[in-house]
Coordinates of C-alpha atoms in Angstrom, one line a residue:
X798 CA -9.5 12.0 7.6
X799 CA -6.0 11.7 6.8
X800 CA -4.2 8.7 5.3
X801 CA -1.0 7.4 3.6
X802 CA -2.0 5.1 0.7
X803 CA -0.7 5.1 -2.8
X804 CA -2.9 5.6 -6.0
X805 CA -1.8 3.5 -8.9
X806 CA 0.3 5.4 -11.3
X807 CA 3.9 6.1 -12.4
X808 CA 6.4 7.1 -9.5
X809 CA 9.3 9.1 -10.8
X810 CA 12.4 6.9 -10.7
X811 CA 15.0 8.1 -8.2
X812 CA 18.1 9.7 -9.8
X813 CA 20.3 7.2 -8.3
X814 CA 18.3 4.1 -9.3
X815 CA 20.6 2.8 -12.0
X816 CA 21.2 -0.9 -12.8
X817 CA 19.0 -2.3 -10.0
X818 CA 16.1 -0.2 -11.2
X819 CA 15.9 -2.4 -14.2
X820 CA 15.7 -5.6 -12.3
X821 CA 12.4 -7.4 -11.4
X822 CA 11.0 -5.0 -8.7
X823 CA 7.9 -5.2 -6.5
X824 CA 7.6 -8.9 -6.1
X825 CA 4.7 -9.8 -3.8
X826 CA 2.1 -7.1 -4.1
X827 CA -0.6 -9.2 -2.3
X828 CA -3.6 -8.5 -4.6
X829 CA -5.7 -10.7 -2.3
X830 CA -4.9 -9.2 1.0
X831 CA -3.8 -5.7 0.3
X832 CA -6.4 -2.9 0.5
X833 CA -7.0 -0.6 -2.4
X834 CA -6.5 3.0 -1.5
X835 CA -5.5 6.3 -3.1
X836 CA -2.3 7.7 -1.9
X837 CA -2.1 9.5 1.5
X838 CA -1.9 9.1 5.3
X839 CA -4.9 8.8 7.1
X840 CA -5.5 10.1 10.7
X841 CA -8.6 11.4 12.4
X842 CA -12.2 10.3 12.9
X843 CA -13.6 11.0 9.5
X844 CA -14.2 13.5 6.6
X845 CA -15.1 17.2 7.4
X846 CA -18.5 18.2 7.5
X847 CA -20.4 18.7 4.1
X848 CA -20.0 22.1 2.5
X849 CA -22.9 24.1 1.1
X850 CA -23.4 23.8 -2.7
X851 CA -22.6 26.8 -4.7
X852 CA -25.3 28.4 -6.8
X853 CA -25.1 30.9 -9.6
X854 CA -21.5 30.2 -10.4
X855 CA -20.1 30.3 -13.9
X856 CA -19.9 26.4 -13.7
X857 CA -23.5 26.1 -13.0
X858 CA -24.3 28.5 -15.9
X859 CA -22.0 26.4 -18.3
X860 CA -23.8 23.2 -17.1
X861 CA -27.1 24.7 -17.9
X862 CA -26.2 25.9 -21.4
X863 CA -24.6 22.6 -22.2
X864 CA -27.8 20.7 -21.1
X865 CA -29.9 23.2 -23.1
X866 CA -27.9 23.4 -26.4
X867 CA -25.4 20.4 -26.8
X868 CA -26.3 18.0 -29.6
X869 CA -25.9 15.0 -27.3
X870 CA -27.6 14.9 -23.9
X871 CA -25.2 14.7 -20.9
X872 CA -26.4 14.0 -17.3
X873 CA -25.7 16.7 -14.9
X874 CA -23.9 14.4 -12.6
X875 CA -21.4 13.5 -15.3
X876 CA -20.8 17.2 -16.0
X877 CA -20.3 17.9 -12.3
X878 CA -17.8 15.1 -12.1
X879 CA -15.8 16.2 -15.0
X880 CA -15.7 19.7 -13.7
X881 CA -14.4 18.6 -10.3
X882 CA -11.8 16.2 -11.9
X883 CA -10.7 19.1 -14.2
X884 CA -10.2 21.3 -11.0
X885 CA -8.0 18.6 -9.5
X886 CA -5.9 18.2 -12.5
X887 CA -5.2 22.1 -12.1
X888 CA -3.8 21.5 -8.7
X889 CA -0.9 19.4 -10.1
X890 CA -1.5 17.1 -7.2
X891 CA -0.9 13.5 -8.6
X892 CA -2.6 11.9 -5.4
X893 CA -5.9 14.0 -5.5
X894 CA -8.9 11.9 -6.0
X895 CA -12.6 12.4 -6.4
X896 CA -15.2 9.7 -5.2
X897 CA -18.8 9.4 -5.5
X898 CA -20.6 8.7 -2.2
X899 CA -21.0 5.0 -3.1
X900 CA -17.2 4.8 -4.2
X901 CA -16.1 6.3 -1.0
X902 CA -18.3 3.8 1.0
X903 CA -16.2 1.2 -0.6
X904 CA -12.9 3.0 0.3
X905 CA -14.2 3.1 3.9
X906 CA -15.0 -0.5 3.8
X907 CA -11.5 -1.3 2.8
X908 CA -10.1 0.7 5.6
X909 CA -12.0 -1.4 7.8
X910 CA -10.7 -4.6 6.3
X911 CA -13.8 -5.3 4.3
X912 CA -12.7 -6.1 0.9
X913 CA -12.0 -9.1 -1.5
X914 CA -9.2 -10.4 -3.8
X915 CA -8.2 -13.0 -6.1
X916 CA -5.2 -14.4 -4.4
X917 CA -2.2 -13.1 -6.3
X918 CA 1.2 -11.5 -5.4
X919 CA 2.7 -9.6 -8.4
X920 CA 6.0 -8.6 -9.6
X921 CA 7.3 -6.3 -12.4
X922 CA 10.4 -5.5 -14.5
X923 CA 11.9 -2.2 -15.6
X924 CA 11.8 0.0 -12.5
X925 CA 10.0 0.2 -9.3
X926 CA 6.7 1.2 -10.7
X927 CA 6.8 -1.2 -13.7
X928 CA 6.2 1.6 -16.2
X929 CA 7.2 0.2 -19.6
X930 CA 7.7 -3.2 -18.1
X931 CA 5.5 -6.3 -17.7
X932 CA 3.5 -7.2 -14.5
X933 CA 4.0 -10.9 -13.7
X934 CA 2.4 -13.3 -11.2
X935 CA 5.0 -13.8 -8.5
X936 CA 3.0 -16.1 -6.3
X937 CA -0.4 -17.7 -6.1
X938 CA -2.0 -18.3 -2.7
X939 CA -3.4 -21.8 -2.2
X940 CA -7.1 -22.1 -2.1
X941 CA -7.9 -18.8 -3.7
X942 CA -9.9 -18.0 -6.8
X943 CA -6.7 -17.6 -8.9
X944 CA -5.3 -21.0 -7.7
X945 CA -8.5 -22.7 -8.4
X946 CA -8.8 -21.3 -11.9
X947 CA -5.2 -22.4 -12.8
X948 CA -3.4 -19.1 -12.8
X949 CA 0.5 -19.9 -12.6
X950 CA 3.7 -18.1 -11.2
X951 CA 5.3 -16.5 -14.1
X952 CA 2.1 -15.6 -16.1
X953 CA 2.4 -12.2 -17.5
X954 CA -0.6 -10.0 -16.9
X955 CA -1.9 -8.3 -20.1
X956 CA -5.3 -7.1 -19.2
X957 CA -7.8 -6.8 -16.3
X958 CA -11.3 -6.7 -17.5
X959 CA -11.5 -4.9 -20.8
X960 CA -8.5 -2.8 -19.8
X961 CA -5.1 -3.3 -21.2
X962 CA -2.3 -3.2 -18.4
X963 CA 0.3 -1.8 -20.7
X964 CA 2.5 0.8 -18.9
X965 CA 0.6 -0.1 -15.6
X966 CA 2.7 -0.6 -12.4
X967 CA 2.1 -3.3 -10.0
X968 CA 0.0 -1.0 -7.6
X969 CA -2.4 -0.3 -10.4
X970 CA -2.8 -3.8 -11.4
X971 CA -3.4 -4.9 -7.8
X972 CA -6.0 -2.2 -7.4
X973 CA -7.9 -3.3 -10.5
X974 CA -7.8 -7.0 -9.2
X975 CA -9.2 -5.9 -5.8
X976 CA -12.8 -5.1 -5.0
X977 CA -16.0 -6.1 -3.3
X978 CA -16.3 -9.8 -2.4
X979 CA -18.3 -11.9 -4.7
X980 CA -17.7 -9.5 -7.5
X981 CA -16.4 -10.9 -10.8
X982 CA -13.1 -9.9 -12.7
X983 CA -11.7 -11.2 -15.8
X984 CA -7.8 -11.7 -15.9
X985 CA -5.8 -12.0 -19.2
X986 CA -2.4 -13.4 -19.2
X987 CA 0.4 -14.5 -21.5
X988 CA 1.8 -17.9 -20.8
X989 CA 4.7 -18.7 -23.2
X990 CA 3.2 -17.9 -26.7
X991 CA -0.4 -18.6 -25.5
X992 CA -3.0 -16.1 -24.2
X993 CA -5.2 -17.3 -21.4
X994 CA -8.3 -15.7 -19.8
X995 CA -9.7 -16.4 -16.4
X996 CA -13.1 -15.5 -15.1
X997 CA -12.4 -15.0 -11.4
X998 CA -14.7 -14.2 -8.4
X999 CA -13.2 -12.1 -5.6
X1000 CA -13.5 -13.6 -2.2
X1001 CA -13.7 -12.0 1.3
X1002 CA -10.4 -11.5 3.0
X1003 CA -10.8 -14.2 5.8
X1004 CA -7.4 -13.7 7.5
X1005 CA -7.5 -9.9 8.0
X1006 CA -4.5 -7.8 7.0
X1007 CA -2.1 -9.4 9.6
X1008 CA -1.1 -13.0 9.3
X1009 CA 1.2 -14.7 11.7
X1010 CA 3.5 -17.7 11.0
X1011 CA 5.8 -19.5 13.4
X1012 CA 9.2 -20.0 11.9
X1013 CA 12.0 -22.5 13.1
X1014 CA 14.2 -21.5 15.9
X1015 CA 11.5 -19.8 17.9
X1016 CA 11.2 -17.0 15.3
X1017 CA 8.1 -15.4 13.8
X1018 CA 6.9 -14.1 10.5
X1019 CA 4.2 -11.3 10.8
X1020 CA 2.9 -10.1 7.4
X1021 CA 1.1 -6.9 7.2
X1022 CA -0.9 -6.6 4.0
X1023 CA -2.2 -3.1 4.7
X1024 CA -2.7 -0.7 7.6
X1025 CA -6.5 -1.1 8.2
X1026 CA -8.2 -0.4 11.5
X1027 CA -6.9 -2.7 14.3
X1028 CA -3.6 -3.7 12.5
X1029 CA -1.4 -2.1 15.0
X1030 CA -3.1 -4.0 17.8
X1031 CA -2.7 -7.3 16.1
X1032 CA 0.9 -6.8 15.3
X1033 CA 1.6 -5.8 19.0
X1034 CA -0.2 -8.9 20.1
X1035 CA 1.9 -11.1 17.8
X1036 CA 5.2 -9.8 19.0
X1037 CA 4.6 -9.3 22.7
X1038 CA 3.4 -12.8 23.5
X1039 CA -0.3 -12.2 23.7
X1040 CA -2.3 -15.4 23.2
X1041 CA -2.6 -17.4 21.2
X1042 CA 1.1 -16.8 20.4
X1043 CA 3.9 -16.9 22.9
X1044 CA 6.7 -14.4 22.7
X1045 CA 9.1 -15.1 19.7
X1046 CA 12.4 -15.1 21.5
X1047 CA 14.2 -16.1 18.3
X1048 CA 13.3 -12.8 16.5
X1049 CA 10.6 -11.3 14.3
X1050 CA 10.4 -10.9 10.5
X1051 CA 7.9 -8.0 9.8
X1052 CA 6.9 -8.6 6.2
X1053 CA 5.8 -5.2 4.6
X1054 CA 6.3 -6.4 0.8
X1055 CA 3.5 -5.3 -1.4
X1056 CA 1.9 -3.2 1.4
X1057 CA 0.4 0.0 -0.2
X1058 CA -0.3 1.9 3.1
X1059 CA -3.3 2.8 4.9
X1060 CA -4.1 4.5 8.1
X1061 CA -1.3 6.6 9.6
X1062 CA -2.3 5.8 13.2
X1063 CA -2.1 2.0 12.7
X1064 CA 1.5 2.5 11.1
X1065 CA 2.5 4.5 14.2
X1066 CA 1.1 1.8 16.4
X1067 CA 2.8 -0.9 14.6
X1068 CA 6.1 0.8 14.8
X1069 CA 5.5 1.5 18.5
X1070 CA 5.2 -2.4 19.0
X1071 CA 9.0 -2.4 18.5
X1072 CA 10.1 0.7 20.3
X1073 CA 10.2 1.7 23.9
X1074 CA 9.6 5.4 23.4
X1075 CA 10.6 8.4 21.2
X1076 CA 9.5 9.6 17.7
X1077 CA 8.0 7.5 14.9
X1078 CA 7.1 10.1 12.2
X1079 CA 6.8 13.9 11.9
X1080 CA 3.8 15.1 9.9
X1081 CA 4.0 18.5 8.4
X1082 CA 0.4 19.8 7.4
X1083 CA 0.2 22.7 5.0
X1084 CA 0.0 26.0 6.9
X1085 CA 0.2 24.5 10.3
X1086 CA 3.0 23.5 12.9
X1087 CA 4.6 20.1 12.3
X1088 CA 3.2 17.3 14.5
X1089 CA 5.6 14.9 16.0
X1090 CA 3.9 11.4 16.3
X1091 CA 5.8 9.2 18.9
X1092 CA 5.5 5.9 20.5
X1093 CA 2.0 5.2 21.6
X1094 CA 3.0 2.7 24.4
X1095 CA 6.3 0.9 25.2
X1096 CA 6.9 -2.0 22.9
X1097 CA 9.5 -4.8 22.5
X1098 CA 12.8 -3.0 21.8
X1099 CA 15.1 -6.0 22.3
X1100 CA 13.8 -8.9 20.2
X1101 CA 15.9 -9.2 16.9
X1102 CA 13.9 -7.6 14.0
X1103 CA 14.1 -7.9 10.3
X1104 CA 11.7 -5.9 8.0
X1105 CA 11.1 -7.2 4.4
X1106 CA 10.3 -4.5 1.8
X1107 CA 10.0 -4.1 -2.0
X1108 CA 8.7 -1.7 -4.6
X1109 CA 5.2 -2.3 -3.5
X1110 CA 5.9 -1.1 0.1
X1111 CA 4.5 2.4 0.1
X1112 CA 3.2 5.3 2.3
X1113 CA 2.2 4.2 5.8
X1114 CA 4.4 1.0 5.2
X1115 CA 7.3 3.3 4.6
X1116 CA 6.6 5.2 7.8
X1117 CA 7.1 1.9 9.7
X1118 CA 10.2 0.9 7.8
X1119 CA 11.6 4.3 7.9
X1120 CA 11.1 4.9 11.6
X1121 CA 12.6 1.4 12.5
X1122 CA 15.5 2.1 10.2
X1123 CA 16.2 5.5 11.5
X1124 CA 15.9 4.4 15.2
X1125 CA 18.4 1.5 14.6
X1126 CA 16.0 -1.0 15.5
X1127 CA 15.6 -3.2 12.4
X1128 CA 17.6 -4.6 9.5
X1129 CA 15.8 -3.7 6.2
X1130 CA 16.0 -6.6 3.5
X1131 CA 14.6 -6.6 0.0
X1132 CA 14.5 -3.9 -2.7
X1133 CA 14.0 -0.1 -2.9
X1134 CA 10.5 0.9 -1.6
X1135 CA 8.0 2.9 -3.5
X1136 CA 8.9 6.5 -2.2
X1137 CA 5.6 8.1 -1.1
X1138 CA 5.7 10.7 1.8
X1139 CA 2.5 12.8 1.2
X1140 CA -0.7 13.0 3.4
X1141 CA -4.2 13.2 2.1
X1142 CA -7.3 14.5 3.8
X1143 CA -10.8 13.3 2.8
X1144 CA -13.4 16.3 2.5
X1145 CA -17.1 15.5 2.1
X1146 CA -19.1 17.6 -0.4
X1147 CA -22.8 18.3 0.0
X1148 CA -24.1 15.4 -2.1
X1149 CA -21.9 12.9 -0.1
X1150 CA -19.2 12.7 -2.5
X1151 CA -15.6 13.0 -1.3
X1152 CA -12.5 14.9 -2.3
X1153 CA -9.0 13.6 -1.3
X1154 CA -6.4 16.3 -1.4
X1155 CA -2.7 16.4 -0.4
X1156 CA -2.4 18.4 2.8
X1157 CA 0.9 17.8 4.0
X1158 CA 4.1 15.8 4.0
X1159 CA 5.9 13.4 6.5
X1160 CA 9.5 12.9 7.4
X1161 CA 11.2 10.0 9.3
X1162 CA 12.6 10.4 12.6
X1163 CA 15.9 11.1 11.0
X1164 CA 14.3 14.1 9.1
X1165 CA 14.4 12.2 5.6
X1166 CA 11.8 12.8 3.1
X1167 CA 11.2 9.7 1.1
X1168 CA 9.0 11.1 -1.6
X1169 CA 10.3 9.8 -5.0
X1170 CA 13.3 8.3 -3.3
X1171 CA 12.0 5.5 -1.0
X1172 CA 14.1 3.3 1.3
X1173 CA 17.1 1.4 0.1
X1174 CA 17.5 -1.8 2.1
X1175 CA 20.4 -2.7 4.2
X1176 CA 20.6 -6.0 2.5
X1177 CA 19.5 -6.1 -1.1
X1178 CA 17.7 -9.2 -2.4
X1179 CA 17.3 -9.1 -6.1
X1180 CA 13.5 -8.7 -6.9
X1181 CA 13.8 -11.2 -9.7
X1182 CA 14.2 -13.8 -6.9
X1183 CA 11.1 -15.7 -5.6
X1184 CA 9.5 -14.3 -2.4
X1185 CA 10.8 -17.2 -0.1
X1186 CA 14.5 -16.1 -1.0
X1187 CA 14.2 -12.9 1.1
X1188 CA 12.5 -14.8 3.9
X1189 CA 15.5 -17.2 3.9
X1190 CA 17.9 -14.3 4.0
X1191 CA 15.8 -12.8 6.9
X1192 CA 16.2 -15.9 8.9
X1193 CA 19.9 -16.0 8.5
X1194 CA 20.1 -12.3 9.6
X1195 CA 18.0 -13.2 12.5
X1196 CA 20.5 -15.7 13.7
X1197 CA 23.3 -13.3 13.3
X1198 CA 21.4 -10.8 15.4
X1199 CA 20.7 -13.3 18.2
X1200 CA 24.3 -14.2 18.3
X1201 CA 25.3 -10.6 18.9
X1202 CA 22.9 -10.2 21.8
X1203 CA 24.6 -9.7 25.2
X1204 CA 24.1 -12.4 27.6
X1205 CA 21.5 -11.7 30.3

């Protein structure tokens, strides 16, 4: 299975990201509604078939000798995991990941939209990934665990559980806050000169990864938190007038802020909802011919469209924004996106554990590689502004786009 989803970690800052790169970036990483994934693009029906376990190798011999002679006992499973993770480091693949069978069950659940969160949108200073900066609470969703506990906008996150978040980016903090519904998590923040700890319980995502809000002047805000299964179908319904919503004649604001990616086919289906035909993305798997992924079914290519992005917009979300930008279909508003253009494949091992390896790269319809660069918006909105500021700017742009439409 292939996917485009970012692992937490440090993204190289683009060489031209001066000045603005030091502003508050990445506002609105939706810890409550964004799925937690490693970083890749996902297509296909599932992992490859299990491979046979290797016997008689030097690794097996080393494990046996360690078990027999080491002063402290070590479980064979721990040795196996350490060996596998060491192999992944040798690949110099920053997106490679190893999951136990139970860990990957959780990943699969998240891809199906089955996950929990605490209700925070996050922002950060000092670059798009927050390295060396401080991760802040940008917004608290009403009625969520964080809201009930008293977390406030502007609180500086210092720890999640027992782990300090010093040097973490918004994606890594968001992943730490997500997890199985009903699972507890401790959040530590600084508020002024005081330290506060909150004991939160993650709750089930009740709205799914697509939320639709009607705006004044017959416009519509469609927020996509992550590209889980069914996302593309929901977006298409929201913009083509399927019940319970009519057609948004006044325009659409597609909000991809804080979207870490997800399933590639869902990203293609989402972009297709706004295009009549033609290319969406080119996927270049290692050792194989490039695959051109095009519009799955004709969509609405006329209704004015604005796409909101920020430093938390990554991978599959960048496929959508990049395709709509290159096809001259949308105006992009916000701050520079994350910059992730590699594709991962899941491979199941004999014991049910799973490797995720980078197997290829993707490019936008215009042939651009976004890796380490991201998408620079058409209209920049400083990331130190609250999230509603970009939404207000989007509505203003929609009015201009509507005024420019030819009379029928």
